[in-house]
Amino acid sequence: MALIPATILTGFLGAGKTTLLKRVLSEAHGQKIAVIENEFGEENIDNDILVADTEEQIIQMSNGCVCCTIREDLRSTLQLLAAKKRQGLLDFERVVIETTGLADPGPVAQTFFMDDEVAESYLLDSIVTLVDAKHAMQQLDHRVEAQRQVGFADQIFISKVDLVDAEALDALTHRLKHMNPRAPIETAHFGEVALGQVLDLRGFNLNAKLDIDPDFLKADDHGHDHGHDHDDHSHCDHDHGHCEHEGHDHGHHHEHGEQCDHPSHAHHHHHDDDVKSFVYRAERPFDPAKLEDFLGAIVQIYGPKLLRYKGVLHMQGTERKVIFQGVHQLMGSDLGPEWKPEEPRQSKMVFIGIDLPRDILVQGLEQALV
């Protein structure tokens, strides 16, 4: 039986997850979706559209969707749904899990990899995060859960944009891109988003497409040479003690030891978020054994702080791209397509995490190059 795709829907309290779900559940889209709700939410879907007998946990909707509230843990709920589907008692094609507004999506995502029974039935497709335009800045300032939800996302939707002006929306978008340059950002008006932007995003597929928002790399142009790669390390001196604004240093180096204490770095982005990202690029190939040792060690030590990381790598000894990605301590890699003859062979990686030791990562990656 084909694996059942699963989507994790996350977002802070009041961001509009329930509104989005109601739309998914009640619209005639012809897809049979099972929705699993963590029931700590302040508003449960069933108040509105479901009049449910409290004994029965699973309700079949009129448009073929299935709704179910978690009373035990996620793992047993997923197993129960898959078993009922196998026995022909329930008919659904995919699962959407709505996490509580205070949840860190990491453990939910890990369930799909750690638990054999779940992994045999389901394929984690993506993590979709809703961000409330009006309250997000404050939530991101005060709640690490809100930051983590952004860091984990494969797709971000900003809701309630009608409540803020263009400048505030621009500042929020800018901040989100710094925390997570690989998730596309769209606006969602009262949950009206195309299903194609929510389902089948393949965020966890080991595919060769590494989406790093191109604007992210030129988001703060102030005299740095942004297109630069770490290919000539003689002047790439990463040890300036004051070069710590990780959110800004997008894998470009400072020309000839240029000290990077630009006052303009504060421009537009003075929030020092715990969740930060950085992009690393290299022209020279990686030595596979060295890189594996280094990444293995990093994941062991910093796994809990690493939210998502992904890369397309140029490895010595193979004509094919190597694709790797991970969540926390779980890392997977795979051979991708061959490099095209005219394509520049370069490694590109993005790391998203909490207070990541950028210097240690960069130094270790440089040492793993051939």
Coordinates of C-alpha atoms in Angstrom, one line a residue:
M1 CA 0.0 0.0 0.0
A2 CA 1.3 3.5 -0.9
L3 CA 2.6 5.6 2.0
I4 CA 0.2 8.1 3.3
P5 CA 1.5 11.7 3.0
A6 CA 1.4 13.7 6.2
T7 CA 1.5 17.5 6.7
I8 CA 2.2 19.2 10.0
L9 CA 0.4 22.4 10.4
T10 CA 1.8 24.7 13.1
G11 CA 1.6 28.3 14.1
F12 CA 1.2 30.3 17.3
L13 CA -2.1 30.7 19.1
G14 CA -4.5 32.7 17.1
A15 CA -2.5 32.6 13.8
G16 CA -5.5 31.0 12.0
K17 CA -4.7 27.3 11.9
T18 CA -8.2 26.4 12.6
T19 CA -9.6 28.7 10.0
L20 CA -7.2 27.2 7.4
L21 CA -8.2 23.7 8.5
K22 CA -11.9 24.4 8.3
R23 CA -11.5 25.5 4.8
V24 CA -9.5 22.3 4.0
L25 CA -12.1 20.2 5.7
S26 CA -15.3 21.7 4.3
E27 CA -14.2 22.5 0.7
A28 CA -15.2 20.2 -2.1
H29 CA -11.7 19.5 -3.4
G30 CA -12.2 15.8 -3.9
Q31 CA -9.4 14.9 -1.6
K32 CA -10.0 12.7 1.4
I33 CA -8.0 14.1 4.3
A34 CA -7.7 12.9 7.8
V35 CA -7.1 15.7 10.2
I36 CA -5.5 15.0 13.6
E37 CA -5.9 17.7 16.2
N38 CA -4.0 18.1 19.3
E39 CA -6.8 19.2 21.5
F40 CA -5.0 21.7 23.7
G41 CA -6.1 24.4 21.2
E42 CA -8.3 27.1 22.5
E43 CA -10.8 26.5 19.8
N44 CA -11.5 23.0 18.6
I45 CA -12.8 22.4 15.1
D46 CA -15.6 20.2 16.3
N47 CA -17.3 23.1 18.2
D48 CA -18.2 24.5 14.8
I49 CA -18.5 21.8 12.2
L50 CA -18.7 18.6 14.1
V51 CA -21.3 17.6 16.6
A52 CA -19.5 14.6 17.8
D53 CA -20.3 11.9 20.3
T54 CA -17.4 12.3 22.7
E55 CA -16.8 8.6 23.0
E56 CA -16.0 8.2 19.3
Q57 CA -12.6 9.7 18.4
I58 CA -12.9 9.6 14.7
I59 CA -15.6 11.3 12.7
Q60 CA -16.2 10.9 8.9
M61 CA -17.2 14.2 7.3
S62 CA -19.7 14.7 4.5
N63 CA -17.0 15.6 1.9
G64 CA -15.0 12.4 2.7
C65 CA -12.6 14.0 5.2
V66 CA -12.0 12.3 8.5
C67 CA -11.5 14.2 11.7
C68 CA -9.9 12.9 14.8
T69 CA -8.8 14.4 18.1
I70 CA -5.8 13.1 19.9
R71 CA -6.5 11.8 23.4
E72 CA -3.4 9.6 23.7
D73 CA -0.2 10.2 21.9
L74 CA 0.3 11.0 18.2
R75 CA 2.0 7.7 17.5
S76 CA -0.9 5.5 18.6
T77 CA -3.4 7.8 16.8
L78 CA -1.4 7.5 13.5
Q79 CA -1.2 3.7 13.9
L80 CA -4.9 3.4 14.6
L81 CA -5.8 5.5 11.5
A82 CA -3.5 3.5 9.3
A83 CA -4.9 0.2 10.6
K84 CA -8.5 1.3 10.0
K85 CA -7.5 2.4 6.5
R86 CA -5.9 -1.0 5.8
Q87 CA -9.1 -2.8 7.1
G88 CA -11.2 -0.7 4.8
L89 CA -13.0 1.0 7.7
L90 CA -11.8 4.5 6.9
D91 CA -11.1 6.0 3.5
F92 CA -8.6 8.8 3.4
E93 CA -5.6 9.7 1.3
R94 CA -3.5 11.9 3.5
V95 CA -3.2 13.3 7.0
V96 CA -2.9 16.8 8.3
I97 CA -1.8 17.2 11.9
E98 CA -2.6 20.4 13.7
T99 CA -0.2 21.0 16.5
T100 CA -1.1 23.1 19.5
G101 CA 0.0 26.7 19.3
L102 CA 2.6 26.2 21.9
A103 CA 4.2 23.1 20.3
D104 CA 7.7 22.6 19.0
P105 CA 7.0 20.7 15.8
G106 CA 10.4 18.9 16.1
P107 CA 9.2 15.9 18.1
V108 CA 6.1 15.6 15.9
A109 CA 8.3 15.4 12.8
Q110 CA 10.6 13.0 14.5
T111 CA 7.8 10.5 15.1
F112 CA 7.7 9.9 11.3
F113 CA 11.3 8.8 11.3
M114 CA 11.9 7.2 14.7
D115 CA 8.9 5.0 14.9
D116 CA 9.1 2.0 12.6
E117 CA 5.3 1.3 12.5
V118 CA 4.6 4.9 11.6
A119 CA 7.4 5.1 9.0
E120 CA 6.0 2.0 7.3
S121 CA 2.6 3.7 6.8
Y122 CA 3.4 7.4 6.4
L123 CA 5.6 9.8 4.6
L124 CA 6.2 13.1 6.2
D125 CA 5.6 15.7 3.4
S126 CA 6.2 19.0 5.0
I127 CA 5.8 21.4 8.0
V128 CA 3.5 24.4 7.2
T129 CA 3.7 27.4 9.6
L130 CA 1.1 30.1 10.0
V131 CA 2.3 33.5 11.3
D132 CA 0.0 36.2 12.6
A133 CA 1.0 39.5 11.0
K134 CA -0.4 41.6 13.8
H135 CA 1.1 39.8 16.8
A136 CA 4.1 37.9 15.3
M137 CA 6.8 40.4 16.1
Q138 CA 5.9 40.3 19.8
Q139 CA 5.5 36.5 19.8
L140 CA 8.9 36.1 18.1
D141 CA 10.5 38.4 20.7
H142 CA 9.1 36.5 23.7
R143 CA 8.4 32.9 22.7
V144 CA 11.1 30.6 21.5
E145 CA 8.3 28.1 20.4
A146 CA 7.1 30.7 17.8
Q147 CA 10.7 31.0 16.6
R148 CA 11.1 27.3 16.3
Q149 CA 7.9 27.0 14.4
V150 CA 9.4 29.4 11.8
G151 CA 12.7 27.6 11.8
F152 CA 11.1 24.2 11.0
A153 CA 8.8 25.4 8.2
D154 CA 8.9 24.3 4.6
Q155 CA 6.2 26.8 3.8
I156 CA 5.2 30.0 5.8
F157 CA 1.9 31.7 5.5
I158 CA 1.4 35.2 7.0
S159 CA -2.2 35.6 8.1
K160 CA -4.2 38.8 9.1
V161 CA -2.1 41.0 6.8
D162 CA -5.1 43.3 6.5
L163 CA -4.5 44.4 10.1
V164 CA -1.0 45.8 9.5
D165 CA 0.6 48.3 7.1
A166 CA 2.9 47.5 4.3
E167 CA 6.0 48.6 6.2
A168 CA 5.2 46.3 9.2
L169 CA 4.6 43.4 6.8
D170 CA 7.9 44.1 5.0
A171 CA 9.8 44.1 8.3
L172 CA 8.1 40.8 9.4
T173 CA 8.9 39.2 6.1
H174 CA 12.5 40.3 6.3
R175 CA 12.8 38.9 9.8
L176 CA 11.3 35.5 8.8
K177 CA 13.6 35.2 5.9
H178 CA 16.6 35.7 8.2
M179 CA 15.4 32.9 10.4
N180 CA 14.4 30.6 7.6
P181 CA 15.7 31.4 4.1
R182 CA 14.5 28.1 2.6
A183 CA 10.7 28.4 3.2
P184 CA 8.7 30.3 0.7
I185 CA 6.5 33.0 2.3
E186 CA 3.0 33.7 1.1
T187 CA 0.1 35.6 2.6
A188 CA -3.1 33.8 3.6
H189 CA -6.3 35.8 3.8
F190 CA -8.8 34.1 6.1
G191 CA -7.4 30.7 5.4
E192 CA -7.8 31.1 1.6
V193 CA -4.8 29.4 0.3
A194 CA -4.5 27.1 -2.6
L195 CA -4.3 23.4 -1.5
G196 CA -1.3 23.1 -3.8
Q197 CA 0.6 25.4 -1.4
V198 CA -0.2 23.3 1.6
L199 CA -0.1 19.7 0.3
D200 CA 2.6 17.7 -1.6
L201 CA 5.3 20.2 -0.9
R202 CA 7.9 17.5 -0.5
G203 CA 9.8 19.4 2.1
F204 CA 11.4 16.2 3.5
N205 CA 12.1 14.6 0.2
L206 CA 15.8 14.2 -0.4
N207 CA 15.5 16.0 -3.8
A208 CA 18.0 18.2 -5.5
K209 CA 16.0 21.4 -5.3
L210 CA 17.4 23.4 -2.4
D211 CA 15.1 26.4 -2.0
I212 CA 17.0 29.3 -0.5
D213 CA 15.1 32.6 -1.0
P214 CA 17.2 34.4 -3.5
D215 CA 16.3 37.8 -1.9
F216 CA 17.8 36.5 1.3
L217 CA 21.2 36.6 -0.1
K218 CA 20.9 40.2 -1.1
A219 CA 18.6 41.3 1.7
D220 CA 21.1 43.6 3.3
D221 CA 23.3 44.9 0.6
H222 CA 25.9 47.1 2.2
G223 CA 29.1 46.9 0.4
H224 CA 29.8 43.2 0.9
D225 CA 30.5 41.1 -2.1
H226 CA 27.6 38.8 -1.7
G227 CA 28.2 36.4 -4.6
H228 CA 31.4 35.3 -3.1
D229 CA 32.1 31.8 -2.1
H230 CA 34.6 30.2 0.3
D231 CA 37.0 29.1 -2.4
D232 CA 40.0 31.2 -1.4
H233 CA 40.5 30.9 2.3
S234 CA 43.7 32.9 2.6
H235 CA 41.8 36.0 3.5
C236 CA 38.6 34.5 4.9
D237 CA 39.4 35.3 8.5
H238 CA 36.5 34.0 10.5
D239 CA 38.0 34.7 13.8
H240 CA 37.1 38.3 14.3
G241 CA 35.6 38.1 17.8
H242 CA 33.0 40.6 16.9
C243 CA 31.6 39.0 13.7
E244 CA 28.7 37.4 15.4
H245 CA 25.6 38.7 13.7
E246 CA 24.8 35.3 12.3
G247 CA 21.5 36.3 10.8
H248 CA 23.4 38.6 8.4
D249 CA 26.4 36.7 7.2
H250 CA 25.0 34.7 4.4
G251 CA 27.9 32.5 3.7
H252 CA 29.9 35.3 2.0
H253 CA 33.3 36.1 3.4
H254 CA 34.7 39.4 4.2
E255 CA 37.1 40.6 1.6
H256 CA 40.7 40.5 2.7
G257 CA 40.0 40.3 6.4
E258 CA 37.7 43.2 6.2
Q259 CA 36.4 43.8 9.7
C260 CA 32.6 43.5 9.8
D261 CA 31.5 46.0 12.3
H262 CA 29.2 47.9 9.9
P263 CA 26.8 50.1 11.8
S264 CA 24.4 49.5 8.9
H265 CA 24.1 45.9 9.9
A266 CA 21.5 47.0 12.4
H267 CA 19.4 48.3 9.4
H268 CA 15.9 47.0 9.4
H269 CA 16.7 43.9 11.5
H270 CA 17.6 44.6 15.1
H271 CA 16.0 41.6 16.5
D272 CA 18.5 39.1 17.8
D273 CA 16.4 36.0 17.3
D274 CA 17.6 32.8 18.9
V275 CA 16.6 31.0 15.7
K276 CA 19.1 31.9 13.0
S277 CA 20.1 30.5 9.7
F278 CA 23.2 30.7 7.6
V279 CA 24.1 29.5 4.1
Y280 CA 27.5 28.0 3.3
R281 CA 28.8 27.6 -0.2
A282 CA 32.0 26.0 -1.5
E283 CA 33.5 25.5 -4.9
R284 CA 36.0 22.8 -3.9
P285 CA 34.6 19.3 -3.5
F286 CA 34.2 17.7 -0.1
D287 CA 36.2 14.7 1.1
P288 CA 33.3 12.3 1.8
A289 CA 34.9 10.6 4.9
K290 CA 35.9 13.9 6.5
L291 CA 32.5 15.5 5.9
E292 CA 30.7 12.5 7.2
D293 CA 32.8 12.5 10.4
F294 CA 32.3 16.2 10.9
L295 CA 28.6 16.3 10.3
G296 CA 28.1 13.2 12.4
A297 CA 29.9 14.9 15.3
I298 CA 28.0 18.2 14.8
V299 CA 24.6 16.4 14.8
Q300 CA 25.6 14.5 18.0
I301 CA 26.6 17.6 19.9
Y302 CA 24.3 20.2 18.5
G303 CA 21.3 18.0 17.4
P304 CA 18.8 19.5 19.8
K305 CA 19.7 23.0 18.6
L306 CA 19.6 22.2 14.9
L307 CA 16.1 22.6 13.6
R308 CA 16.4 21.9 9.9
Y309 CA 19.5 21.7 7.7
K310 CA 19.7 20.8 4.0
G311 CA 22.3 20.8 1.3
V312 CA 23.3 19.8 -2.2
L313 CA 26.9 18.7 -2.1
H314 CA 29.7 18.4 -4.6
M315 CA 31.6 15.3 -3.4
Q316 CA 34.9 14.0 -4.6
G317 CA 34.6 10.6 -6.3
T318 CA 31.1 10.9 -7.7
E319 CA 29.6 12.6 -10.8
R320 CA 26.3 12.9 -9.0
K321 CA 25.1 15.5 -6.5
V322 CA 24.8 14.3 -2.9
I323 CA 21.7 15.6 -1.1
F324 CA 21.5 15.6 2.6
Q325 CA 19.0 17.0 5.1
G326 CA 18.0 16.5 8.7
V327 CA 15.9 17.5 11.7
H328 CA 17.6 17.6 15.0
Q329 CA 19.8 14.5 15.3
L330 CA 18.2 12.7 12.4
M331 CA 20.2 13.1 9.2
G332 CA 19.8 11.4 5.8
S333 CA 21.7 11.6 2.6
D334 CA 21.1 10.3 -0.9
L335 CA 22.7 10.4 -4.4
G336 CA 20.9 12.9 -6.6
P337 CA 21.0 13.5 -10.3
E338 CA 24.3 13.9 -12.2
W339 CA 25.9 17.3 -12.5
K340 CA 25.1 18.7 -15.9
P341 CA 28.2 19.4 -18.1
E342 CA 27.7 23.2 -18.0
E343 CA 26.6 23.4 -14.4
P344 CA 29.0 24.9 -11.9
R345 CA 29.8 22.2 -9.3
Q346 CA 29.4 23.9 -6.0
S347 CA 28.1 22.8 -2.6
K348 CA 25.3 24.8 -1.0
M349 CA 24.1 24.2 2.5
V350 CA 21.6 25.9 4.8
F351 CA 21.6 25.4 8.5
I352 CA 18.7 26.7 10.7
G353 CA 19.0 26.4 14.4
I354 CA 19.1 27.9 17.8
D355 CA 22.3 29.8 18.7
L356 CA 24.4 27.7 16.3
P357 CA 28.1 28.0 16.6
R358 CA 28.7 29.4 13.1
D359 CA 32.4 29.7 13.5
I360 CA 32.8 26.0 14.5
L361 CA 30.5 24.9 11.6
V362 CA 32.3 27.0 9.0
Q363 CA 35.8 25.9 10.2
G364 CA 34.8 22.2 10.2
L365 CA 33.3 22.4 6.8
E366 CA 36.4 24.1 5.4
Q367 CA 38.5 21.4 6.9
A368 CA 36.4 18.7 5.2
L369 CA 37.0 20.2 1.7
V370 CA 39.5 18.4 -0.5

